[in-house]
Amino acid sequence: MTDQPTPPADGHDDRAGTTLTRETVEPVVARARFDDAGLLPAIIQDAVSRDVLMMGWMDAEALRRTLTEGRVTFWSRSRQEYWRKGDTSGHAQFVRAAALDCDDDALLVTVEQVGAACHTGARSCFDVDPLDPVTASAPAAATGPSDGAAA
């Protein structure tokens, strides 16, 4: 049996340090660059193993809820409604950290995962169908920017 962390009643987890509130989260939401559909990809990562568990979509309200309530909230494109991982399955995601990427157009959420992250029952959504790509190694004495941009 897995010990499930008890979510704080007020949505603020003292273990996480300073927390955002409904009043202080707005500058973060304003900074996020949502796509034309008003959505932001959210990559969910395990806080302990650092494995990527899944990717879901957030609109501005889902981002607000995730950053202020301590549980990951997504926007379902197919059902057109909010959903929190674990509300029906018990396989919840408790927020431990979050960061926008350098372009502010993707979110990384580090979580304490309880149970499986994937709806298939797999620990990660990326464990289901591994591909066999051509792989390469970096040159031993690589210098300069890795993306080919001028220095």
CSV table of C-alpha atoms in Angstrom, one decimal:
chain,number,residue,atom,x,y,z
A,1,MET,CA,0.0,0.0,0.0
A,2,THR,CA,1.4,3.4,-1.0
A,3,ASP,CA,1.4,6.2,1.6
A,4,GLN,CA,-0.4,9.1,0.1
A,5,PRO,CA,0.6,12.6,1.2
A,6,THR,CA,-2.2,14.6,2.7
A,7,PRO,CA,-2.9,17.7,0.7
A,8,PRO,CA,-3.0,20.8,2.8
A,9,ALA,CA,-6.6,22.0,3.5
A,10,ASP,CA,-5.6,25.6,2.5
A,11,GLY,CA,-3.7,24.6,-0.7
A,12,HIS,CA,-0.4,25.8,0.7
A,13,ASP,CA,2.4,23.3,1.5
A,14,ASP,CA,4.9,24.7,3.9
A,15,ARG,CA,7.5,22.2,2.6
A,16,ALA,CA,7.5,23.9,-0.7
A,17,GLY,CA,8.6,27.3,0.7
A,18,THR,CA,7.0,30.5,-0.5
A,19,THR,CA,3.8,29.8,-2.3
A,20,LEU,CA,1.8,31.7,-4.8
A,21,THR,CA,-1.7,32.8,-4.0
A,22,ARG,CA,-4.7,33.8,-6.2
A,23,GLU,CA,-3.5,37.4,-5.7
A,24,THR,CA,0.2,36.9,-6.5
A,25,VAL,CA,-0.1,34.4,-9.3
A,26,GLU,CA,-1.3,36.8,-12.0
A,27,PRO,CA,2.1,38.1,-13.1
A,28,VAL,CA,3.1,34.5,-13.8
A,29,VAL,CA,-0.1,33.8,-15.7
A,30,ALA,CA,0.4,37.0,-17.7
A,31,ARG,CA,4.0,36.0,-18.5
A,32,ALA,CA,3.0,32.6,-19.9
A,33,ARG,CA,2.8,32.5,-23.7
A,34,PHE,CA,-0.3,30.4,-24.5
A,35,ASP,CA,-0.8,29.1,-28.0
A,36,ASP,CA,-3.5,30.3,-30.4
A,37,ALA,CA,-6.0,28.0,-28.6
A,38,GLY,CA,-5.1,29.5,-25.3
A,39,LEU,CA,-3.2,26.5,-24.1
A,40,LEU,CA,0.3,25.8,-22.6
A,41,PRO,CA,2.0,22.4,-22.7
A,42,ALA,CA,2.8,21.2,-19.2
A,43,ILE,CA,5.5,18.5,-18.8
A,44,ILE,CA,5.1,16.5,-15.6
A,45,GLN,CA,8.3,15.2,-14.0
A,46,ASP,CA,8.8,12.9,-11.0
A,47,ALA,CA,10.5,14.9,-8.2
A,48,VAL,CA,12.6,11.9,-7.0
A,49,SER,CA,13.5,10.0,-10.2
A,50,ARG,CA,13.4,13.0,-12.5
A,51,ASP,CA,11.6,10.8,-15.1
A,52,VAL,CA,9.2,12.5,-17.4
A,53,LEU,CA,5.8,11.1,-16.5
A,54,MET,CA,3.4,12.8,-18.9
A,55,MET,CA,2.4,15.9,-20.8
A,56,GLY,CA,-0.9,17.7,-20.6
A,57,TRP,CA,-2.5,21.0,-21.5
A,58,MET,CA,-3.2,24.0,-19.3
A,59,ASP,CA,-5.2,27.1,-20.0
A,60,ALA,CA,-4.7,30.2,-17.8
A,61,GLU,CA,-7.2,28.9,-15.1
A,62,ALA,CA,-5.6,25.4,-15.0
A,63,LEU,CA,-2.2,27.1,-14.5
A,64,ARG,CA,-3.6,29.3,-11.7
A,65,ARG,CA,-5.1,26.3,-10.0
A,66,THR,CA,-1.9,24.2,-10.3
A,67,LEU,CA,0.3,27.0,-8.9
A,68,THR,CA,-2.0,27.9,-6.0
A,69,GLU,CA,-3.6,24.6,-5.0
A,70,GLY,CA,-0.7,22.2,-4.8
A,71,ARG,CA,-2.4,19.6,-7.2
A,72,VAL,CA,-1.8,19.5,-11.0
A,73,THR,CA,-4.9,20.7,-13.0
A,74,PHE,CA,-5.2,20.2,-16.7
A,75,TRP,CA,-7.6,21.4,-19.4
A,76,SER,CA,-9.1,18.5,-21.4
A,77,ARG,CA,-9.2,19.4,-25.0
A,78,SER,CA,-11.6,16.5,-25.8
A,79,ARG,CA,-14.0,16.9,-22.9
A,80,GLN,CA,-13.6,20.7,-22.7
A,81,GLU,CA,-13.3,20.6,-18.9
A,82,TYR,CA,-10.8,20.8,-16.1
A,83,TRP,CA,-9.5,17.7,-14.5
A,84,ARG,CA,-7.0,16.8,-11.8
A,85,LYS,CA,-5.0,13.7,-12.0
A,86,GLY,CA,-6.1,11.3,-9.3
A,87,ASP,CA,-9.6,12.7,-8.6
A,88,THR,CA,-11.1,9.4,-10.0
A,89,SER,CA,-8.2,7.0,-10.0
A,90,GLY,CA,-6.4,8.0,-6.8
A,91,HIS,CA,-3.2,8.4,-8.8
A,92,ALA,CA,-2.6,12.0,-7.8
A,93,GLN,CA,0.1,14.5,-8.6
A,94,PHE,CA,1.3,16.8,-5.8
A,95,VAL,CA,3.2,19.8,-6.9
A,96,ARG,CA,6.8,20.1,-5.6
A,97,ALA,CA,8.1,22.8,-8.1
A,98,ALA,CA,7.2,24.5,-11.3
A,99,ALA,CA,9.0,26.6,-13.9
A,100,LEU,CA,8.3,28.2,-17.2
A,101,ASP,CA,10.9,27.5,-19.9
A,102,CYS,CA,13.2,30.2,-21.4
A,103,ASP,CA,10.5,31.3,-23.9
A,104,ASP,CA,7.6,31.1,-21.4
A,105,ASP,CA,5.7,28.8,-23.7
A,106,ALA,CA,6.0,25.5,-21.8
A,107,LEU,CA,5.7,24.6,-18.2
A,108,LEU,CA,7.7,22.0,-16.2
A,109,VAL,CA,5.9,20.7,-13.1
A,110,THR,CA,7.8,18.6,-10.7
A,111,VAL,CA,5.5,16.3,-8.7
A,112,GLU,CA,5.2,13.7,-6.1
A,113,GLN,CA,3.4,11.0,-8.1
A,114,VAL,CA,1.1,8.7,-6.3
A,115,GLY,CA,0.4,5.6,-8.4
A,116,ALA,CA,0.6,5.5,-12.2
A,117,ALA,CA,0.8,8.7,-14.2
A,118,CYS,CA,-0.6,7.3,-17.4
A,119,HIS,CA,-4.3,6.4,-17.9
A,120,THR,CA,-3.1,3.0,-19.2
A,121,GLY,CA,-1.8,2.2,-15.8
A,122,ALA,CA,1.9,2.6,-16.8
A,123,ARG,CA,4.1,4.6,-14.4
A,124,SER,CA,4.9,7.1,-17.3
A,125,CYS,CA,3.0,7.8,-20.5
A,126,PHE,CA,6.3,7.5,-22.2
A,127,ASP,CA,6.9,3.8,-21.1
A,128,VAL,CA,4.1,2.6,-23.4
A,129,ASP,CA,5.6,2.7,-26.9
A,130,PRO,CA,9.4,3.1,-27.0
A,131,LEU,CA,10.7,3.9,-30.4
A,132,ASP,CA,14.0,2.9,-32.0
A,133,PRO,CA,15.5,6.2,-33.3
A,134,VAL,CA,18.8,6.7,-35.0
A,135,THR,CA,21.1,7.9,-32.3
A,136,ALA,CA,24.2,10.0,-32.3
A,137,SER,CA,27.0,11.1,-30.0
A,138,ALA,CA,28.3,14.6,-29.5
A,139,PRO,CA,31.8,15.3,-30.7
A,140,ALA,CA,34.4,14.9,-28.0
A,141,ALA,CA,35.6,18.6,-28.2
A,142,ALA,CA,32.3,20.3,-28.9
A,143,THR,CA,32.6,24.1,-28.7
A,144,GLY,CA,30.2,26.9,-29.2
A,145,PRO,CA,26.4,27.0,-29.0
A,146,SER,CA,24.8,23.6,-29.3
A,147,ASP,CA,21.9,24.8,-31.5
A,148,GLY,CA,24.1,26.2,-34.3
A,149,ALA,CA,23.4,29.9,-33.5
A,150,ALA,CA,26.1,32.4,-33.8
A,151,ALA,CA,27.9,33.3,-30.6
